[in-house]
PDB file of C-alpha atoms in Angstrom:
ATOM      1  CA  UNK V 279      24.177  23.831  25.952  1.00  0.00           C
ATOM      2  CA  UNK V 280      22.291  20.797  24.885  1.00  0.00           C
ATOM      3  CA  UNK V 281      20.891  20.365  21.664  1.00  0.00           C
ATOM      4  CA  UNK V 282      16.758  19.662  21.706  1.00  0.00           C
ATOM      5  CA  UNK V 283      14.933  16.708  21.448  1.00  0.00           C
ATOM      6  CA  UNK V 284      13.072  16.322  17.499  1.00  0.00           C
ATOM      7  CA  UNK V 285       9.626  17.053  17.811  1.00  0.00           C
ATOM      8  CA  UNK V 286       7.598  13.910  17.458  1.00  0.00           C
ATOM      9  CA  UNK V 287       5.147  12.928  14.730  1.00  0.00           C
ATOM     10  CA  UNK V 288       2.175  10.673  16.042  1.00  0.00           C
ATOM     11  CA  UNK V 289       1.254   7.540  13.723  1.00  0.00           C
ATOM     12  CA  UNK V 290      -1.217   6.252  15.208  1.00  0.00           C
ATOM     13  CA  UNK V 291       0.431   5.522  19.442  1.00  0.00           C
ATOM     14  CA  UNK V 292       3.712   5.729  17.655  1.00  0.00           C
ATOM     15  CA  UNK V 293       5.626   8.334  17.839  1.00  0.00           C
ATOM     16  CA  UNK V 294       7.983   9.306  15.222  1.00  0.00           C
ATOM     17  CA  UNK V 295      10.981  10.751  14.994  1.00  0.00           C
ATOM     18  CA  UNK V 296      14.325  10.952  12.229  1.00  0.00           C
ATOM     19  CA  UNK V 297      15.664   8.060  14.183  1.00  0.00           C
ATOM     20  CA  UNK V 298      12.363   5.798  14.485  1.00  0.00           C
ATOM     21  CA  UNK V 299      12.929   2.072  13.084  1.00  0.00           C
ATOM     22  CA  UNK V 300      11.163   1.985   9.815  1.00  0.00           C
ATOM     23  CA  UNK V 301      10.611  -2.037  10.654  1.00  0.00           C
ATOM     24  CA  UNK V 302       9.139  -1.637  14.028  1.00  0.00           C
ATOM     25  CA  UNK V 303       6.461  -4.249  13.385  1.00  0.00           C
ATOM     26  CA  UNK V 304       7.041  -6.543  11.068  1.00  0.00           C
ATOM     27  CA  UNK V 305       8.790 -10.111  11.252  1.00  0.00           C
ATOM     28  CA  UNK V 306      12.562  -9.813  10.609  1.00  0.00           C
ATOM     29  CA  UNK V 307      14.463 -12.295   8.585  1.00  0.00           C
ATOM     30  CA  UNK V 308      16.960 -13.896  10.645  1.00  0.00           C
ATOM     31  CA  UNK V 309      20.000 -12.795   8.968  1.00  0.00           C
ATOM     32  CA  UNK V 310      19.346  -9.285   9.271  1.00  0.00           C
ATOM     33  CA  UNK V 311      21.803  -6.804  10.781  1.00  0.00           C
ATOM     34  CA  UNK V 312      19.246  -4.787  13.091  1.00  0.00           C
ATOM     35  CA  UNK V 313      22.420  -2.086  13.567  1.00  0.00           C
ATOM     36  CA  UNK V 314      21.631  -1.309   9.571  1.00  0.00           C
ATOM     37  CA  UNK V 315      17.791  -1.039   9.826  1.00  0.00           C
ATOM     38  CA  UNK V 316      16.829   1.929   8.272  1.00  0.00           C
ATOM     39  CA  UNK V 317      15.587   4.694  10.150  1.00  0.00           C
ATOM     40  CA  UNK V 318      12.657   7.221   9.342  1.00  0.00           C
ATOM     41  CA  UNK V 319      15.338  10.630   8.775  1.00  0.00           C
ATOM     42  CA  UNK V 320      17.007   8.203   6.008  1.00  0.00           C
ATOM     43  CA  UNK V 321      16.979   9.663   2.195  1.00  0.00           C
ATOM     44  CA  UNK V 322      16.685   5.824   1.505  1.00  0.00           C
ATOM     45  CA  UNK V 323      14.424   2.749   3.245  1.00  0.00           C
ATOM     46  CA  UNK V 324      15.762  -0.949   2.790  1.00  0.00           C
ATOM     47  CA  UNK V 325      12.290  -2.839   3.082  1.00  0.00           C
ATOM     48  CA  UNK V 326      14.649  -5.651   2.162  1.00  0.00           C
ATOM     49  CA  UNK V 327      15.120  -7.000   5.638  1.00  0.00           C
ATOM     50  CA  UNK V 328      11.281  -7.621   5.993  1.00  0.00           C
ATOM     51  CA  UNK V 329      10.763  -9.987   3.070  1.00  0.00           C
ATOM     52  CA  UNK V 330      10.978 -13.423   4.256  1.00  0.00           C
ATOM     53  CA  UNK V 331      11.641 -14.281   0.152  1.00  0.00           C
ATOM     54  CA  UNK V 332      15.890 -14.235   0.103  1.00  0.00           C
ATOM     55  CA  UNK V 333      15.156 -14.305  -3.769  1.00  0.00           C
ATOM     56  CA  UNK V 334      12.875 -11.378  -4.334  1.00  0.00           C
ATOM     57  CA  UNK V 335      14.367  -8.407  -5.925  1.00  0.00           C
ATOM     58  CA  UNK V 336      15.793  -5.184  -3.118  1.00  0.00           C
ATOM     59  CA  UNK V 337      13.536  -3.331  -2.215  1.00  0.00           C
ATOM     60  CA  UNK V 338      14.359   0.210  -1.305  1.00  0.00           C
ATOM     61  CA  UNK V 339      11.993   3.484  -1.356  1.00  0.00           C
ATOM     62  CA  UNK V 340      14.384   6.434  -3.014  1.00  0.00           C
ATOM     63  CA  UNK V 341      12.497   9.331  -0.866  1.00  0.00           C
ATOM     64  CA  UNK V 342      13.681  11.710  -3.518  1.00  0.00           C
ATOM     65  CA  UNK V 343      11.528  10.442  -6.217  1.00  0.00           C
ATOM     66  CA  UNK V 344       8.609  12.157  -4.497  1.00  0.00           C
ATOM     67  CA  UNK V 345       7.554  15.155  -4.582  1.00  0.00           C
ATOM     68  CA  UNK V 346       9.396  17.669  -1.573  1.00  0.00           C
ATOM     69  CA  UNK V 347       5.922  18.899  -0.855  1.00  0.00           C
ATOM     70  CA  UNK V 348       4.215  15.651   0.130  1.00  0.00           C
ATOM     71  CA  UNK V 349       7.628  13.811   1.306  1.00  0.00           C
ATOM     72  CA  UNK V 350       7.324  14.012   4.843  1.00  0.00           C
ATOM     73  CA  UNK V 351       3.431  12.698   4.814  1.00  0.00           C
ATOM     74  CA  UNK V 352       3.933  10.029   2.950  1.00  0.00           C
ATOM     75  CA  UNK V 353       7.294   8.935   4.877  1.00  0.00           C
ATOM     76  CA  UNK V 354       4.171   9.029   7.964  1.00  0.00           C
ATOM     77  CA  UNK V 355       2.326   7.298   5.706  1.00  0.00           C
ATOM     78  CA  UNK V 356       4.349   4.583   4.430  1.00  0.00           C
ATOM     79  CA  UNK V 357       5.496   4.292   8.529  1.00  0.00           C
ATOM     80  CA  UNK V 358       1.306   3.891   8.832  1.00  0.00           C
ATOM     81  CA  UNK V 359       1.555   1.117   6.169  1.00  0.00           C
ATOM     82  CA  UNK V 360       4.667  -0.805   8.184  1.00  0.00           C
ATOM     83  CA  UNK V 361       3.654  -0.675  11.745  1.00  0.00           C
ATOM     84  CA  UNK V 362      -0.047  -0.432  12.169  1.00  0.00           C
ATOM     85  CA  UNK V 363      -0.699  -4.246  11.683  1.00  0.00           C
ATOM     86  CA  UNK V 364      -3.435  -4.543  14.530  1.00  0.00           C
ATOM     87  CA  UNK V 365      -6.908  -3.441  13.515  1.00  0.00           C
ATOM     88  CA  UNK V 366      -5.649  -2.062  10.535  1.00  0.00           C
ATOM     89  CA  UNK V 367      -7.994  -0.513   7.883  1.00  0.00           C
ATOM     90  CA  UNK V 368      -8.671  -3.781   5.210  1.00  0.00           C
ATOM     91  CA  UNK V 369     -10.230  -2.547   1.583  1.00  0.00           C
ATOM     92  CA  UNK V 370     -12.235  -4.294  -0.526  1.00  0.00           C
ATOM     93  CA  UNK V 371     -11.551  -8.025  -1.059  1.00  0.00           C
ATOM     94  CA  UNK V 372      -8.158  -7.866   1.001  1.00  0.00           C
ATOM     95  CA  UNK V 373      -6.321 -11.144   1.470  1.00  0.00           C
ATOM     96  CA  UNK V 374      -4.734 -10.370   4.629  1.00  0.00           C
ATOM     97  CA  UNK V 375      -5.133  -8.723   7.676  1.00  0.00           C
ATOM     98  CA  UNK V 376      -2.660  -6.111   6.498  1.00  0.00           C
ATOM     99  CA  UNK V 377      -0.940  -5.129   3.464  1.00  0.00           C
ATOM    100  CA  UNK V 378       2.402  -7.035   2.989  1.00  0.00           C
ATOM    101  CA  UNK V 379       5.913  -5.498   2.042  1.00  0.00           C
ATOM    102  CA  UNK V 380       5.371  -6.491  -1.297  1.00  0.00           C
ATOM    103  CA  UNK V 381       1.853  -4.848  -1.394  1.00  0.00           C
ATOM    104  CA  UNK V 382       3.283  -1.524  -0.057  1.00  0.00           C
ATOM    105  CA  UNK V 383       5.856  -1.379  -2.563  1.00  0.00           C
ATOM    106  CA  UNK V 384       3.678  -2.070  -5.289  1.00  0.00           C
ATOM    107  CA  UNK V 385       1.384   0.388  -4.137  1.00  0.00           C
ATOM    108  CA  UNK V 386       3.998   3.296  -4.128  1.00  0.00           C
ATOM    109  CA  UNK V 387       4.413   3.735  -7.815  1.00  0.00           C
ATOM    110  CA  UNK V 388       0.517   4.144  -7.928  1.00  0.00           C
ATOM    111  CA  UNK V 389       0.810   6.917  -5.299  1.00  0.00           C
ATOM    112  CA  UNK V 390       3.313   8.900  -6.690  1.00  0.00           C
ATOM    113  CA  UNK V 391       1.137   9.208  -9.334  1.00  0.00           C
ATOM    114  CA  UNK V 392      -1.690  10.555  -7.129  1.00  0.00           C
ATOM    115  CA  UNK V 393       0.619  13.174  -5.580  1.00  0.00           C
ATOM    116  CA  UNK V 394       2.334  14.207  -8.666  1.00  0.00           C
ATOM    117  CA  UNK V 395      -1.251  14.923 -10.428  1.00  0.00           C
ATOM    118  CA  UNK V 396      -2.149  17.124  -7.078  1.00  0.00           C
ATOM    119  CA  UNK V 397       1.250  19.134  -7.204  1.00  0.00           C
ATOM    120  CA  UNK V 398       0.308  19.882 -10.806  1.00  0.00           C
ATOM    121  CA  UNK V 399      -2.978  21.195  -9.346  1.00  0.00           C
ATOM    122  CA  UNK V 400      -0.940  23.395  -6.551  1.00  0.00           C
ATOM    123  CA  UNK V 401      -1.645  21.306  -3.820  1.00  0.00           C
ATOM    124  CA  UNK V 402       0.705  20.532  -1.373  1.00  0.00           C
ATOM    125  CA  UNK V 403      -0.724  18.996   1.577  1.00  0.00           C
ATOM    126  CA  UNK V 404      -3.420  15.952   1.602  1.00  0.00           C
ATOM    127  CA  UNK V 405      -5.496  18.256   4.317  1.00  0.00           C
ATOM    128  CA  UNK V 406      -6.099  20.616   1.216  1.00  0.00           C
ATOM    129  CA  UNK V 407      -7.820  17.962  -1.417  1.00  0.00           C
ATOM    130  CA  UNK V 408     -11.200  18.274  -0.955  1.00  0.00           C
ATOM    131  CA  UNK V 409     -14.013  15.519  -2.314  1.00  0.00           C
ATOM    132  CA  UNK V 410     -14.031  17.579  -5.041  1.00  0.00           C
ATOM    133  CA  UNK V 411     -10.359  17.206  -6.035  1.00  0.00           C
ATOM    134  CA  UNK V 412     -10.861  13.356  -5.462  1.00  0.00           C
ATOM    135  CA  UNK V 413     -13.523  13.232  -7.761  1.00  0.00           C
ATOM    136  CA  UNK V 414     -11.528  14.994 -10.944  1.00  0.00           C
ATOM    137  CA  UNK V 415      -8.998  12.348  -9.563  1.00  0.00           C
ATOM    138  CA  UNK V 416     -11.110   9.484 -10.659  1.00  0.00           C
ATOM    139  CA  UNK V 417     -12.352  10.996 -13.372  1.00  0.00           C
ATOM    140  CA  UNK V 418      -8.620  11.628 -14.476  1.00  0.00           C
ATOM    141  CA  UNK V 419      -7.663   8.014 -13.717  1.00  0.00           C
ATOM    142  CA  UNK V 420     -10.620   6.246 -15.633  1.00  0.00           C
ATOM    143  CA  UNK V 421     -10.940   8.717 -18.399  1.00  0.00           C
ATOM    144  CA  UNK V 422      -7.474   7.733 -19.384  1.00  0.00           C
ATOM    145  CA  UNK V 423      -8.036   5.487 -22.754  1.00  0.00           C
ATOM    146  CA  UNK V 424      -4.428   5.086 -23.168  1.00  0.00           C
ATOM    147  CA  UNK V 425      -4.525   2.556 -19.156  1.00  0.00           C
ATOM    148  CA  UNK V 426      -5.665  -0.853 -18.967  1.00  0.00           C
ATOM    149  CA  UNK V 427      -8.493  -1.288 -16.573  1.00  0.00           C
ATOM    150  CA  UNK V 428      -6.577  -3.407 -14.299  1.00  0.00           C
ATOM    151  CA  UNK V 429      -3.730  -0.179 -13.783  1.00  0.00           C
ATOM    152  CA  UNK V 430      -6.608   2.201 -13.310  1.00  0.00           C
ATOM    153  CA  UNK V 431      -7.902  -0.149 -10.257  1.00  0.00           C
ATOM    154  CA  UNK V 432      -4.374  -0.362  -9.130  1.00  0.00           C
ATOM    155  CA  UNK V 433      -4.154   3.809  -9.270  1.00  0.00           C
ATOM    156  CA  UNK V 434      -7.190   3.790  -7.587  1.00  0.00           C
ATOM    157  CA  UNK V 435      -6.801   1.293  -4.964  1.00  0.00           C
ATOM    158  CA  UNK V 436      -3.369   3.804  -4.364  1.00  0.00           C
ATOM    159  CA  UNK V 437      -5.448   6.764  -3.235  1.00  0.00           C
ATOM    160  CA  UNK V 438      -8.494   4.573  -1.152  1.00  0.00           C
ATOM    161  CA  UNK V 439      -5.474   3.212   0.829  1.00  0.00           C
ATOM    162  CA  UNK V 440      -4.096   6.056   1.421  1.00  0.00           C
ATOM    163  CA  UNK V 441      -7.634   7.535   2.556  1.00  0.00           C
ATOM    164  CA  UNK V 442      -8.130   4.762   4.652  1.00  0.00           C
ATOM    165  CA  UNK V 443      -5.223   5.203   6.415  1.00  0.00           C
ATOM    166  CA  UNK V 444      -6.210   8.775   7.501  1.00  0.00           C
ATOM    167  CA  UNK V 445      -7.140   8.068  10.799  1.00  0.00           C
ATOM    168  CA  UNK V 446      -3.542   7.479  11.682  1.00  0.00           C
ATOM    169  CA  UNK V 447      -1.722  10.221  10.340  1.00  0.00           C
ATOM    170  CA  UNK V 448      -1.260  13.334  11.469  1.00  0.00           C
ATOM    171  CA  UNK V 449      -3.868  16.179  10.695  1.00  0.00           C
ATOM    172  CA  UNK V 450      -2.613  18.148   8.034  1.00  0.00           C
ATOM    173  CA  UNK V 451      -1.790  14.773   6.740  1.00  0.00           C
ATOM    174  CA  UNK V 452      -4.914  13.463   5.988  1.00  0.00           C
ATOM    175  CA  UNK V 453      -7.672  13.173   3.296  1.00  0.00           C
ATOM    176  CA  UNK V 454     -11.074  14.598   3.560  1.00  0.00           C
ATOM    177  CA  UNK V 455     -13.438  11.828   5.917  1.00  0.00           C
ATOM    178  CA  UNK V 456     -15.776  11.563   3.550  1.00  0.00           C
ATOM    179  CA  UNK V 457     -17.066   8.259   2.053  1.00  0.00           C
ATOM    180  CA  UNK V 458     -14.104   8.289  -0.788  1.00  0.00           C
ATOM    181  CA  UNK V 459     -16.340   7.581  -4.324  1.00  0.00           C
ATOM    182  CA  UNK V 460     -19.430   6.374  -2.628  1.00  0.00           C
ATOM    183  CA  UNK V 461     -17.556   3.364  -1.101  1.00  0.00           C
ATOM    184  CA  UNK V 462     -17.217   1.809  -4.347  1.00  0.00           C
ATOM    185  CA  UNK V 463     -14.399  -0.992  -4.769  1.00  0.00           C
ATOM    186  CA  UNK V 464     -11.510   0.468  -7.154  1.00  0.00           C
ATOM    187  CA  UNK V 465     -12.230  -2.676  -9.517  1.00  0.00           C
ATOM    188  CA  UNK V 466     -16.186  -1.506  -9.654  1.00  0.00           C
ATOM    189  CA  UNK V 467     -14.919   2.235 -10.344  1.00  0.00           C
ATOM    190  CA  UNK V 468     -12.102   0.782 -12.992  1.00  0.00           C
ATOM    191  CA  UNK V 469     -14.840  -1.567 -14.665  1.00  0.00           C
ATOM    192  CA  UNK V 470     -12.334  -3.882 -14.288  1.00  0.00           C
ATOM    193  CA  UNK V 471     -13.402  -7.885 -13.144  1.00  0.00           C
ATOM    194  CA  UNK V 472     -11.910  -8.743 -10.107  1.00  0.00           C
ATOM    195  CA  UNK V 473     -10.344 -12.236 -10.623  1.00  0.00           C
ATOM    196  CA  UNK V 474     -11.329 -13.012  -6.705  1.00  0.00           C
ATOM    197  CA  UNK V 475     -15.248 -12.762  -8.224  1.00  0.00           C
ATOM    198  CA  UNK V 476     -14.864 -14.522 -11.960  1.00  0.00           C
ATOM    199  CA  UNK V 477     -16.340 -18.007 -11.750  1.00  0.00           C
ATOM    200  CA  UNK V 478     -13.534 -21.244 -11.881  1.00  0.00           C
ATOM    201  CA  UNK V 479     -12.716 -21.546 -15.436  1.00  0.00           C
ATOM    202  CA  UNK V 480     -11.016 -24.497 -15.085  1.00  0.00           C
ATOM    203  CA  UNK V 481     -12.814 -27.643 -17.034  1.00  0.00           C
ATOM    204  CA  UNK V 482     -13.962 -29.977 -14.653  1.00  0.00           C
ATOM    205  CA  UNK V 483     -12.470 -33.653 -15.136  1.00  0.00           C
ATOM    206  CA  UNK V 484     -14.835 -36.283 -16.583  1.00  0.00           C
ATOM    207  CA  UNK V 485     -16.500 -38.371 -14.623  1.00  0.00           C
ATOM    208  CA  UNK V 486     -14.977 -41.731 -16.088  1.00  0.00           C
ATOM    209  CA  UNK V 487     -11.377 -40.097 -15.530  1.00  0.00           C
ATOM    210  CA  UNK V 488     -11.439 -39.312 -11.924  1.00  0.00           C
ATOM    211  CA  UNK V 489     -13.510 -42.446 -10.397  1.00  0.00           C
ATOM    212  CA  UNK V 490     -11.005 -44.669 -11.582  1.00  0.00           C
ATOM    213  CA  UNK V 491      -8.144 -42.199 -10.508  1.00  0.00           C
ATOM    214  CA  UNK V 492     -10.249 -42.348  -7.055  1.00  0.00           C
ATOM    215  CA  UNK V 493     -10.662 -45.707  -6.603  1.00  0.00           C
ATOM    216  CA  UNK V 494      -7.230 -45.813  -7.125  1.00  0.00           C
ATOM    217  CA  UNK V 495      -6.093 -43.487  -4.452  1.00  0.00           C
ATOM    218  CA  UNK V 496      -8.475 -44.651  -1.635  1.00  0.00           C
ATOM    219  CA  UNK V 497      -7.102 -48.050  -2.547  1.00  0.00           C
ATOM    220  CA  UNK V 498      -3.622 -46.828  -1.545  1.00  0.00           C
ATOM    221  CA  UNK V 499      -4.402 -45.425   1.640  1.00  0.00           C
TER     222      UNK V 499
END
């Protein structure tokens, strides 16, 4: 008697199962060992391998920080964040066409904050928040006096990625379609300036400093 075949998850055309390549999409450093690659059944994910910085600190996801309820979805989620690199959703002021390692993992602190604040509520799946949840949400995250603005944009930014992202995940994996906050930017909802917007600080060098400094280079060339 043979043993089934794991029912597939769908992320987007992808379909997942506990032995899906985490790194599917993303560019490899060359001295990776591909036969180590984590794979999506793993307790652990080694993002390591995708970093093309040989200096930046290991970067693994402990799946057993998060909460049992919501691991699964956001293991499809995270998988959403990896591989979906064409035509992927971009948020407000984005640099890039789609999040980087390093983004991801700096994002995942932020959402383990959104999903331990709905497991306090007694929600357990992201197809249960409703607008109205997502509004005490916000109202949770920027009512907190003892957070800097610039964390509550970063908590905030968590969740709008993670609503963005909807449209690749699994039904009873996603967040309500609804406009999230009246399509406000998290830095706008956070009251926090986005350094992309500030004017250049920077004092401008006098006139009779950089002519001569000019002159001097185009004499050069």
């Amino acid at each position: 008697m043979t043993s089934p075949h794991p029912i597939a998850d769908q992320v987007g055309d992808l379909p997942v199962t506990p032995a899906s390549l985490v790194l599917q999409a993303r560019e490899l450093h060359p001295d990776t060992n591909r036969s180590q690659l984590s794979r999506f059944g793993d307790p652990r994910w080694d993002l390591f391998p995708a970093l093309p910085d040989r200096h930046s600190a290991n970067q693994t996801i402990h799946w057993d920080a998060y909460p049992a309820a919501f691991r699964h979805a956001s293991k499809l989620y995270v998988f959403a964040l990896l591989n979906i690199v064409e035509h992927a959703p971009r948020l407000a002021y984005a640099y890039t066409p789609f999040p980087s390692v390093k983004t991801i993992w700096a994002d995942l602190g932020y959402l383990r904050l959104l999903l331990a604040w709905l497991t306090d509520r007694g929600i357990t799946r992201f197809a249960d928040v409703t607008t109205g949840d997502l509004d005490h949400y916000l109202r949770h995250v920027t009512d907190d006096t003892t957070s800097s603005t610039a964390r509550k944009r970063k908590a905030l930014l968590a969740a709008q990625r993670l609503h963005a992202y909807r449209q690749f995940l699994p039904p009873p994996d996603r967040l309500p379609a609804s406009t999230l906050w009246g399509g406000a930017s998290a830095a706008e909802l956070a009251n926090h300036p986005d350094p992309r917007l500030a004017e250049n600080r920077t004092p401008r060098i006098h006139p009779d400093v950089i002519h001569p400094l000019l002159s001097a280079a185009l004499l050069v060339v």
